[in-house]
Amino acid sequence: MAAYAAIVSVIHIIDTIEHHHSPPICIDKQQVESLTQILTFLQEFLEGYKSPVADGDEADPLEMRIVDAAHAVEDVIESYIVNVIELGRSSPNEIFLQGYVVDAAHGAEEVNSREEVSCIDFYEDLQQVIEEMNVIKKEAMESSAEAHLQRKGSSTRAGSLTSSSTVKESMMVGFDDVVLQLLDKLTGGNRNRQIIPITGMGGIGKTTLARHIFEHVLIKEHFDIRAWTTISQTYNVRETLSQVLHQVTGNLGSDLSENELGEKLYKYLYGRRYIIILDDMWSVEVWNKMRFFFPDYNDGSRVIVTTRLSNLATELTNSNSIGMRFLDEVCSWSLFSKTVFGDEVFPFQLEEIGKKIVGKCKGLPLSIAVIGGLLAKSELTLEYWEHIEKNLSSIVNSENDEYWLRALKLSYDHLPAYLKPCFLYTGVFEEDEEIRVAELMRLWVSEGFLKPIINKSSKTIANEYLKELVDRNLILVHKLGAVGNIKYCKMHDLVRDLSFQEAKKQRFYYVLRQHCPRGINSQRRIVIPRSTSAMTVRDAMETMSSHARSFICSDTVPELLDFRFLRTLSTYMYFGGYLDENVFQMANLRYFSARFRVGFQIPSSISLLWNLHTLIVSCWSKPTVPLEIWKMHQLKHVDVRGGMYLSDPRRGHSDVMMENLETLKGVIDFNLNEEVVRRIPNIKKLGISYKDKVMERVKCLSYLQCLSKLESLTCSIYNGCEEYLQSISFPHSLKKLYLNCGNFHLEEILEKIGSLPLLEKLELRYGQFATRRWEIVEGQFPSLKYLRLYGCGDMECWTLEGYCLPCLEQLHLRDMESLEEFPSEIGEIPTLKSIRLWDCSESMAVSLKKIVEEQEEFQGDPPFHVIVKSYDASQELQSLATPNFRVVKL
């Protein structure tokens, strides 16, 4: 909820000022104590508060008063910070106390009239908002008997919560006949190109069915090319064609026009049997614009369209449509049981009430999954389940759309207070957008949503929040990383609509659409989609709140934007000199992401951004980051895309320890030394490259072993700098390693890498094998799950001895022309799931095929999947193709 987010945000501000190594201001101790007491009470109150108007269309008046009061506290504190920084009074030796400056060196003296007024005004303004919050606290205390819910958890089941993967597997319950029907349409019948619409209301399982078919082994075997793209209501034909082209060729075609993209796609598809999924189509117009780019030459190619509109399906085809039905009673109960209890037995005492709940979901898979996800994370008591059933009963006779939205809202209402702001914030992303999880979590941090937990980093807390939302089926996992981590997530349309409506009601943020909105002056977070015109942005800025906290925009930052209260500023194109010109006004920024023209340099005044957490800069001019960055105690994530030169910290220049810094990426010729590693003791992710050889730095990579918390290292060595790798030493904490090795002899470091106990992902690019062989011996790579070799072209022999690579799941080899034969021991790794060869020797593919056949004969089932990609695959190689051994000619 917005109120909880506002309270936690103020707590973060006060805590940061109190513990900052050089705070821009100091707050009177009595005011800090009063504020902390009030805020702690309101935080605990909101954690158990049940709004009496939760089911209405208006926001709760008490919550909105809390929001406004908390925002007023933020405004008073942050506006004073800007004033103090502009006056040049940010010395850590000064504290401000009711009109006096107390200097540690010179004692107390009365300040001049201008400064005295500023300090007195700050004290009095802050006292006024504290008194207002105290009034709200008393009202909350008086109403707590009615509004306070008993905290959950005493009877919550532990250790048996269903995971998102379990729910996804169970979502196909009851659709076996539909799957068979669709498979028949795809692989048999008419050999002309066929369009097959899948129709049904939102949440009924259209996309789930399409995704299941898309990944089906029979489909992978039958079609040469598979591609998936989401259309949505605000479609863009050029972007859609680009996505399909990228999936089938690996080329985005970013510099091509719509027609050029279409022609290139047509030429690539011609002569190949393809299946294209067009997910969530709302208009036949988009198909009419693209249909000519999908060739029809009587080989059984197929296009699947998912849509909520039955009339659209009729316009697309006369006979091939598949209508998704609601689940029957048996299938609904099976889906509900699997979602709530997985493979466990359904408790007898809850069966009767459970069947009532399932009956009122009316067979909608999404509704069953979401309500089931809610119950899987809640109390196993008859009273609580009856409470759920009672709420569903009151809305069962409503209109369908309203019913489903309110049924989903019930899941939101039962979220813990600390999760509600994070869930609401996901609505700022566009429909069907692939949300990068790392970015989402950094935004949560910058907005101050995360409740502090002792001995846990903000990243750990954010990961836990995300997992909870995934487990509750409110956020969907979209893409996993190489070692199973969630890289991208999405929101179902119905859930996103719920998030958006609740956020709008609570004035949580405003997403600017294609019109100039009314009431934008009351919003704290402004989001401008990429498609919004510059004129619309300008019109909106004239009415926007001068106290806007977050500004996520499309192209450039409007001149009318007031920077003083901004915490989050993210723009896709940022051409102006705003950072240098407005750095004083931007003092309260926490998240800054922008692109700059060539020639941009980061100003030394950036250190005035006293609470900056995230700095993401895209600029190909490779700026030099000034020495002052080593004073920025709060920095957690620094990523200069395109590369940067980082000034060395001078001993004694600043004693600041950057203990919050966890990510540092894009550093060129990084001079790792004793002073540097002392400054960044908690670094977890490091991205560095070496282009110029400097003799006094060639042993700097030996200091990597001092970074005892480093988990991910990306290191690129360019020709002429290979000597840097001779002294490289890795910390045992390392989990992911990417090395671009130039012409370095890999044997010199592979033994070191193989001994890393926690290493899960390894990518080696280029490098040479002086002995032409790589031998992995017993005990090496004990935790490795993902191995990729790229361009190590002179390796001729690869052997495995003893018990090694026991956890390997994915193996990718590319441009390994000299390797003639696969080690037969690969087939004996029990965890192996897939092998990919890209433009490797044909003899290696043949030897791998023999290993697969031997394992199939021994085990009976395919041991792992193989994909072989080649630009000149011979007929002999292509003849080896099976469902488990795919051969793709590029």
PDB file of C-alpha atoms in Angstrom, residues 27-222:
ATOM      1  CA  ILE A  27      18.404  16.620  12.575  1.00  0.00           C
ATOM      2  CA  ASP A  28      17.675  17.621  16.151  1.00  0.00           C
ATOM      3  CA  LYS A  29      17.935  14.489  18.353  1.00  0.00           C
ATOM      4  CA  GLN A  30      14.594  15.050  20.056  1.00  0.00           C
ATOM      5  CA  GLN A  31      12.897  15.370  16.664  1.00  0.00           C
ATOM      6  CA  VAL A  32      14.581  12.171  15.481  1.00  0.00           C
ATOM      7  CA  GLU A  33      13.357  10.312  18.568  1.00  0.00           C
ATOM      8  CA  SER A  34       9.794  11.637  18.176  1.00  0.00           C
ATOM      9  CA  LEU A  35       9.697  10.813  14.473  1.00  0.00           C
ATOM     10  CA  THR A  36      11.141   7.351  14.963  1.00  0.00           C
ATOM     11  CA  GLN A  37       8.606   6.515  17.642  1.00  0.00           C
ATOM     12  CA  ILE A  38       5.679   7.671  15.509  1.00  0.00           C
ATOM     13  CA  LEU A  39       6.931   5.998  12.343  1.00  0.00           C
ATOM     14  CA  THR A  40       7.597   2.686  14.094  1.00  0.00           C
ATOM     15  CA  PHE A  41       4.081   2.685  15.519  1.00  0.00           C
ATOM     16  CA  LEU A  42       2.472   3.516  12.158  1.00  0.00           C
ATOM     17  CA  GLN A  43       4.555   0.864  10.397  1.00  0.00           C
ATOM     18  CA  GLU A  44       3.408  -1.813  12.838  1.00  0.00           C
ATOM     19  CA  PHE A  45      -0.156  -0.489  12.683  1.00  0.00           C
ATOM     20  CA  LEU A  46      -0.248  -0.754   8.881  1.00  0.00           C
ATOM     21  CA  GLU A  47       1.195  -4.269   8.964  1.00  0.00           C
ATOM     22  CA  GLY A  48      -1.983  -5.421  10.659  1.00  0.00           C
ATOM     23  CA  TYR A  49      -4.481  -2.866   9.360  1.00  0.00           C
ATOM     24  CA  LYS A  50      -7.517  -3.934   7.351  1.00  0.00           C
ATOM     25  CA  SER A  51      -9.117  -1.002   5.612  1.00  0.00           C
ATOM     26  CA  PRO A  52     -12.911  -0.737   6.087  1.00  0.00           C
ATOM     27  CA  VAL A  53     -13.201   0.554   2.516  1.00  0.00           C
ATOM     28  CA  ALA A  54     -10.838  -1.956   0.872  1.00  0.00           C
ATOM     29  CA  ASP A  55     -13.554  -3.161  -1.514  1.00  0.00           C
ATOM     30  CA  GLY A  56     -14.583   0.344  -2.583  1.00  0.00           C
ATOM     31  CA  ASP A  57     -13.427   2.509  -5.450  1.00  0.00           C
ATOM     32  CA  GLU A  58     -11.992   5.225  -3.209  1.00  0.00           C
ATOM     33  CA  ALA A  59      -8.766   5.181  -1.248  1.00  0.00           C
ATOM     34  CA  ASP A  60      -8.834   4.757   2.519  1.00  0.00           C
ATOM     35  CA  PRO A  61      -8.906   8.289   4.071  1.00  0.00           C
ATOM     36  CA  LEU A  62      -6.677   7.292   7.002  1.00  0.00           C
ATOM     37  CA  GLU A  63      -4.089   5.730   4.688  1.00  0.00           C
ATOM     38  CA  MET A  64      -4.093   8.820   2.479  1.00  0.00           C
ATOM     39  CA  ARG A  65      -3.548  11.066   5.497  1.00  0.00           C
ATOM     40  CA  ILE A  66      -0.571   8.912   6.449  1.00  0.00           C
ATOM     41  CA  VAL A  67       0.738   9.170   2.871  1.00  0.00           C
ATOM     42  CA  ASP A  68       0.418  12.964   2.809  1.00  0.00           C
ATOM     43  CA  ALA A  69       2.007  13.383   6.242  1.00  0.00           C
ATOM     44  CA  ALA A  70       4.945  11.118   5.376  1.00  0.00           C
ATOM     45  CA  HIS A  71       5.451  12.939   2.097  1.00  0.00           C
ATOM     46  CA  ALA A  72       5.419  16.246   3.971  1.00  0.00           C
ATOM     47  CA  VAL A  73       8.227  14.993   6.231  1.00  0.00           C
ATOM     48  CA  GLU A  74      10.242  13.936   3.167  1.00  0.00           C
ATOM     49  CA  ASP A  75       9.672  17.296   1.490  1.00  0.00           C
ATOM     50  CA  VAL A  76      10.844  19.273   4.527  1.00  0.00           C
ATOM     51  CA  ILE A  77      13.997  17.178   4.979  1.00  0.00           C
ATOM     52  CA  GLU A  78      14.957  16.882   1.314  1.00  0.00           C
ATOM     53  CA  SER A  79      14.295  20.524   0.440  1.00  0.00           C
ATOM     54  CA  TYR A  80      16.530  21.554   3.328  1.00  0.00           C
ATOM     55  CA  ILE A  81      19.244  19.198   2.089  1.00  0.00           C
ATOM     56  CA  VAL A  82      19.186  20.949  -1.289  1.00  0.00           C
ATOM     57  CA  ASN A  83      19.374  24.367   0.391  1.00  0.00           C
ATOM     58  CA  VAL A  84      22.303  23.334   2.595  1.00  0.00           C
ATOM     59  CA  ILE A  85      24.256  21.842  -0.295  1.00  0.00           C
ATOM     60  CA  GLU A  86      23.670  24.951  -2.395  1.00  0.00           C
ATOM     61  CA  LEU A  87      24.936  27.111   0.492  1.00  0.00           C
ATOM     62  CA  GLY A  88      28.034  24.936   0.719  1.00  0.00           C
ATOM     63  CA  ARG A  89      27.318  23.872   4.318  1.00  0.00           C
ATOM     64  CA  SER A  90      27.670  20.126   4.005  1.00  0.00           C
ATOM     65  CA  SER A  91      30.701  19.753   6.284  1.00  0.00           C
ATOM     66  CA  PRO A  92      30.497  16.726   8.581  1.00  0.00           C
ATOM     67  CA  ASN A  93      31.858  18.901  11.428  1.00  0.00           C
ATOM     68  CA  GLU A  94      28.693  21.013  11.533  1.00  0.00           C
ATOM     69  CA  ILE A  95      25.364  20.180  13.120  1.00  0.00           C
ATOM     70  CA  PHE A  96      22.342  22.444  13.121  1.00  0.00           C
ATOM     71  CA  LEU A  97      20.447  23.093  16.315  1.00  0.00           C
ATOM     72  CA  GLN A  98      17.624  25.622  16.545  1.00  0.00           C
ATOM     73  CA  GLY A  99      19.355  28.544  14.867  1.00  0.00           C
ATOM     74  CA  TYR A 100      22.957  27.803  15.831  1.00  0.00           C
ATOM     75  CA  VAL A 101      25.835  26.097  14.091  1.00  0.00           C
ATOM     76  CA  VAL A 102      27.899  23.983  16.479  1.00  0.00           C
ATOM     77  CA  ASP A 103      31.357  23.477  15.014  1.00  0.00           C
ATOM     78  CA  ALA A 104      33.547  20.824  16.583  1.00  0.00           C
ATOM     79  CA  ALA A 105      36.634  22.999  16.230  1.00  0.00           C
ATOM     80  CA  HIS A 106      35.348  26.479  17.141  1.00  0.00           C
ATOM     81  CA  GLY A 107      32.432  25.910  19.537  1.00  0.00           C
ATOM     82  CA  ALA A 108      28.958  27.450  19.235  1.00  0.00           C
ATOM     83  CA  GLU A 109      28.361  30.744  17.600  1.00  0.00           C
ATOM     84  CA  GLU A 110      25.297  32.444  16.243  1.00  0.00           C
ATOM     85  CA  VAL A 111      25.001  32.228  12.477  1.00  0.00           C
ATOM     86  CA  ASN A 112      24.289  35.108  10.170  1.00  0.00           C
ATOM     87  CA  SER A 113      20.677  36.092   9.591  1.00  0.00           C
ATOM     88  CA  ARG A 114      20.234  34.256   6.266  1.00  0.00           C
ATOM     89  CA  GLU A 115      21.579  30.975   7.624  1.00  0.00           C
ATOM     90  CA  GLU A 116      19.757  31.382  10.947  1.00  0.00           C
ATOM     91  CA  VAL A 117      16.400  31.786   9.219  1.00  0.00           C
ATOM     92  CA  SER A 118      17.088  28.720   7.090  1.00  0.00           C
ATOM     93  CA  CYS A 119      17.964  26.586  10.092  1.00  0.00           C
ATOM     94  CA  ILE A 120      15.131  27.835  12.284  1.00  0.00           C
ATOM     95  CA  ASP A 121      12.643  27.377   9.449  1.00  0.00           C
ATOM     96  CA  PHE A 122      13.784  23.794   8.985  1.00  0.00           C
ATOM     97  CA  TYR A 123      13.363  23.015  12.685  1.00  0.00           C
ATOM     98  CA  GLU A 124       9.919  24.623  12.845  1.00  0.00           C
ATOM     99  CA  ASP A 125       8.695  23.098   9.568  1.00  0.00           C
ATOM    100  CA  LEU A 126       9.809  19.659  10.670  1.00  0.00           C
ATOM    101  CA  GLN A 127       8.193  20.119  14.076  1.00  0.00           C
ATOM    102  CA  GLN A 128       4.920  21.036  12.406  1.00  0.00           C
ATOM    103  CA  VAL A 129       4.782  17.859  10.311  1.00  0.00           C
ATOM    104  CA  ILE A 130       5.830  15.765  13.329  1.00  0.00           C
ATOM    105  CA  GLU A 131       2.854  17.149  15.247  1.00  0.00           C
ATOM    106  CA  GLU A 132       0.551  16.311  12.324  1.00  0.00           C
ATOM    107  CA  MET A 133       1.890  12.748  12.273  1.00  0.00           C
ATOM    108  CA  ASN A 134       1.355  12.498  16.024  1.00  0.00           C
ATOM    109  CA  VAL A 135      -2.324  13.433  15.553  1.00  0.00           C
ATOM    110  CA  ILE A 136      -2.627  10.668  12.939  1.00  0.00           C
ATOM    111  CA  LYS A 137      -0.925   8.248  15.339  1.00  0.00           C
ATOM    112  CA  LYS A 138      -3.557   8.966  17.994  1.00  0.00           C
ATOM    113  CA  GLU A 139      -6.361   8.393  15.466  1.00  0.00           C
ATOM    114  CA  ALA A 140      -4.768   5.122  14.437  1.00  0.00           C
ATOM    115  CA  MET A 141      -4.539   4.025  18.056  1.00  0.00           C
ATOM    116  CA  GLU A 142      -8.226   4.797  18.580  1.00  0.00           C
ATOM    117  CA  SER A 143      -9.280   2.818  15.508  1.00  0.00           C
ATOM    118  CA  SER A 144      -6.837  -0.068  15.910  1.00  0.00           C
ATOM    119  CA  ALA A 145      -9.373  -2.210  17.785  1.00  0.00           C
ATOM    120  CA  GLU A 146     -11.576  -2.218  14.665  1.00  0.00           C
ATOM    121  CA  ALA A 147      -8.995  -2.004  11.894  1.00  0.00           C
ATOM    122  CA  HIS A 148      -6.247  -4.245  13.249  1.00  0.00           C
ATOM    123  CA  LEU A 149      -6.065  -7.830  11.978  1.00  0.00           C
ATOM    124  CA  GLN A 150      -4.411 -10.542  14.010  1.00  0.00           C
ATOM    125  CA  ARG A 151      -1.010 -11.256  12.530  1.00  0.00           C
ATOM    126  CA  LYS A 152      -0.837 -14.386  10.471  1.00  0.00           C
ATOM    127  CA  GLY A 153       1.812 -16.993  10.832  1.00  0.00           C
ATOM    128  CA  SER A 154       1.048 -18.950  13.999  1.00  0.00           C
ATOM    129  CA  SER A 155      -0.593 -21.780  12.043  1.00  0.00           C
ATOM    130  CA  THR A 156       1.070 -21.248   8.693  1.00  0.00           C
ATOM    131  CA  ARG A 157       2.369 -24.455   7.157  1.00  0.00           C
ATOM    132  CA  ALA A 158       6.121 -24.530   6.751  1.00  0.00           C
ATOM    133  CA  GLY A 159       8.087 -26.315   4.099  1.00  0.00           C
ATOM    134  CA  SER A 160       5.226 -27.274   1.800  1.00  0.00           C
ATOM    135  CA  LEU A 161       4.610 -24.162  -0.258  1.00  0.00           C
ATOM    136  CA  THR A 162       4.101 -24.765  -3.949  1.00  0.00           C
ATOM    137  CA  SER A 163       6.648 -23.244  -6.251  1.00  0.00           C
ATOM    138  CA  SER A 164       5.864 -21.311  -9.376  1.00  0.00           C
ATOM    139  CA  SER A 165       7.120 -24.208 -11.482  1.00  0.00           C
ATOM    140  CA  THR A 166       4.668 -26.566  -9.785  1.00  0.00           C
ATOM    141  CA  VAL A 167       1.818 -24.212 -10.577  1.00  0.00           C
ATOM    142  CA  LYS A 168       2.898 -23.870 -14.198  1.00  0.00           C
ATOM    143  CA  GLU A 169       3.027 -27.642 -14.624  1.00  0.00           C
ATOM    144  CA  SER A 170      -0.411 -28.027 -13.074  1.00  0.00           C
ATOM    145  CA  MET A 171      -1.956 -25.288 -15.234  1.00  0.00           C
ATOM    146  CA  MET A 172      -2.384 -27.800 -18.082  1.00  0.00           C
ATOM    147  CA  VAL A 173      -4.686 -29.957 -15.936  1.00  0.00           C
ATOM    148  CA  GLY A 174      -7.861 -30.705 -17.890  1.00  0.00           C
ATOM    149  CA  PHE A 175      -6.541 -29.704 -21.310  1.00  0.00           C
ATOM    150  CA  ASP A 176      -5.173 -33.033 -22.559  1.00  0.00           C
ATOM    151  CA  ASP A 177      -7.746 -33.303 -25.337  1.00  0.00           C
ATOM    152  CA  VAL A 178      -7.141 -29.711 -26.424  1.00  0.00           C
ATOM    153  CA  VAL A 179      -3.402 -30.378 -26.589  1.00  0.00           C
ATOM    154  CA  LEU A 180      -3.963 -33.437 -28.791  1.00  0.00           C
ATOM    155  CA  GLN A 181      -6.394 -31.511 -31.008  1.00  0.00           C
ATOM    156  CA  LEU A 182      -3.926 -28.703 -31.489  1.00  0.00           C
ATOM    157  CA  LEU A 183      -1.005 -31.049 -32.157  1.00  0.00           C
ATOM    158  CA  ASP A 184      -3.057 -32.741 -34.853  1.00  0.00           C
ATOM    159  CA  LYS A 185      -3.836 -29.401 -36.519  1.00  0.00           C
ATOM    160  CA  LEU A 186      -0.179 -28.419 -36.406  1.00  0.00           C
ATOM    161  CA  THR A 187       1.414 -31.577 -37.729  1.00  0.00           C
ATOM    162  CA  GLY A 188      -1.256 -33.051 -40.001  1.00  0.00           C
ATOM    163  CA  GLY A 189      -3.993 -32.089 -42.437  1.00  0.00           C
ATOM    164  CA  ASN A 190      -3.712 -29.316 -45.009  1.00  0.00           C
ATOM    165  CA  ARG A 191      -0.182 -28.549 -46.179  1.00  0.00           C
ATOM    166  CA  ASN A 192      -0.998 -24.913 -46.881  1.00  0.00           C
ATOM    167  CA  ARG A 193       0.077 -22.365 -44.320  1.00  0.00           C
ATOM    168  CA  GLN A 194      -2.618 -22.486 -41.639  1.00  0.00           C
ATOM    169  CA  ILE A 195      -3.665 -19.875 -39.081  1.00  0.00           C
ATOM    170  CA  ILE A 196      -4.915 -21.430 -35.853  1.00  0.00           C
ATOM    171  CA  PRO A 197      -6.524 -19.016 -33.367  1.00  0.00           C
ATOM    172  CA  ILE A 198      -6.822 -19.974 -29.693  1.00  0.00           C
ATOM    173  CA  THR A 199      -9.672 -17.996 -28.169  1.00  0.00           C
ATOM    174  CA  GLY A 200     -11.056 -17.411 -24.692  1.00  0.00           C
ATOM    175  CA  MET A 201     -11.287 -14.854 -21.914  1.00  0.00           C
ATOM    176  CA  GLY A 202      -8.291 -13.529 -20.065  1.00  0.00           C
ATOM    177  CA  GLY A 203      -6.864 -16.028 -17.624  1.00  0.00           C
ATOM    178  CA  ILE A 204      -8.384 -19.111 -19.205  1.00  0.00           C
ATOM    179  CA  GLY A 205      -5.029 -20.536 -20.315  1.00  0.00           C
ATOM    180  CA  LYS A 206      -4.532 -19.481 -23.951  1.00  0.00           C
ATOM    181  CA  THR A 207      -0.931 -18.410 -23.530  1.00  0.00           C
ATOM    182  CA  THR A 208      -0.188 -21.352 -21.237  1.00  0.00           C
ATOM    183  CA  LEU A 209      -1.483 -23.777 -23.890  1.00  0.00           C
ATOM    184  CA  ALA A 210       0.483 -22.031 -26.638  1.00  0.00           C
ATOM    185  CA  ARG A 211       3.666 -22.096 -24.562  1.00  0.00           C
ATOM    186  CA  HIS A 212       3.166 -25.786 -23.759  1.00  0.00           C
ATOM    187  CA  ILE A 213       2.766 -26.562 -27.469  1.00  0.00           C
ATOM    188  CA  PHE A 214       5.700 -24.336 -28.402  1.00  0.00           C
ATOM    189  CA  GLU A 215       7.998 -26.366 -26.124  1.00  0.00           C
ATOM    190  CA  HIS A 216       6.493 -29.756 -27.028  1.00  0.00           C
ATOM    191  CA  VAL A 217       9.080 -32.256 -28.270  1.00  0.00           C
ATOM    192  CA  LEU A 218       6.935 -33.192 -31.286  1.00  0.00           C
ATOM    193  CA  ILE A 219       6.742 -29.556 -32.376  1.00  0.00           C
ATOM    194  CA  LYS A 220      10.489 -29.111 -31.976  1.00  0.00           C
ATOM    195  CA  GLU A 221      11.030 -32.116 -34.192  1.00  0.00           C
ATOM    196  CA  HIS A 222       8.389 -31.289 -36.816  1.00  0.00           C
TER     197      HIS A 222
END
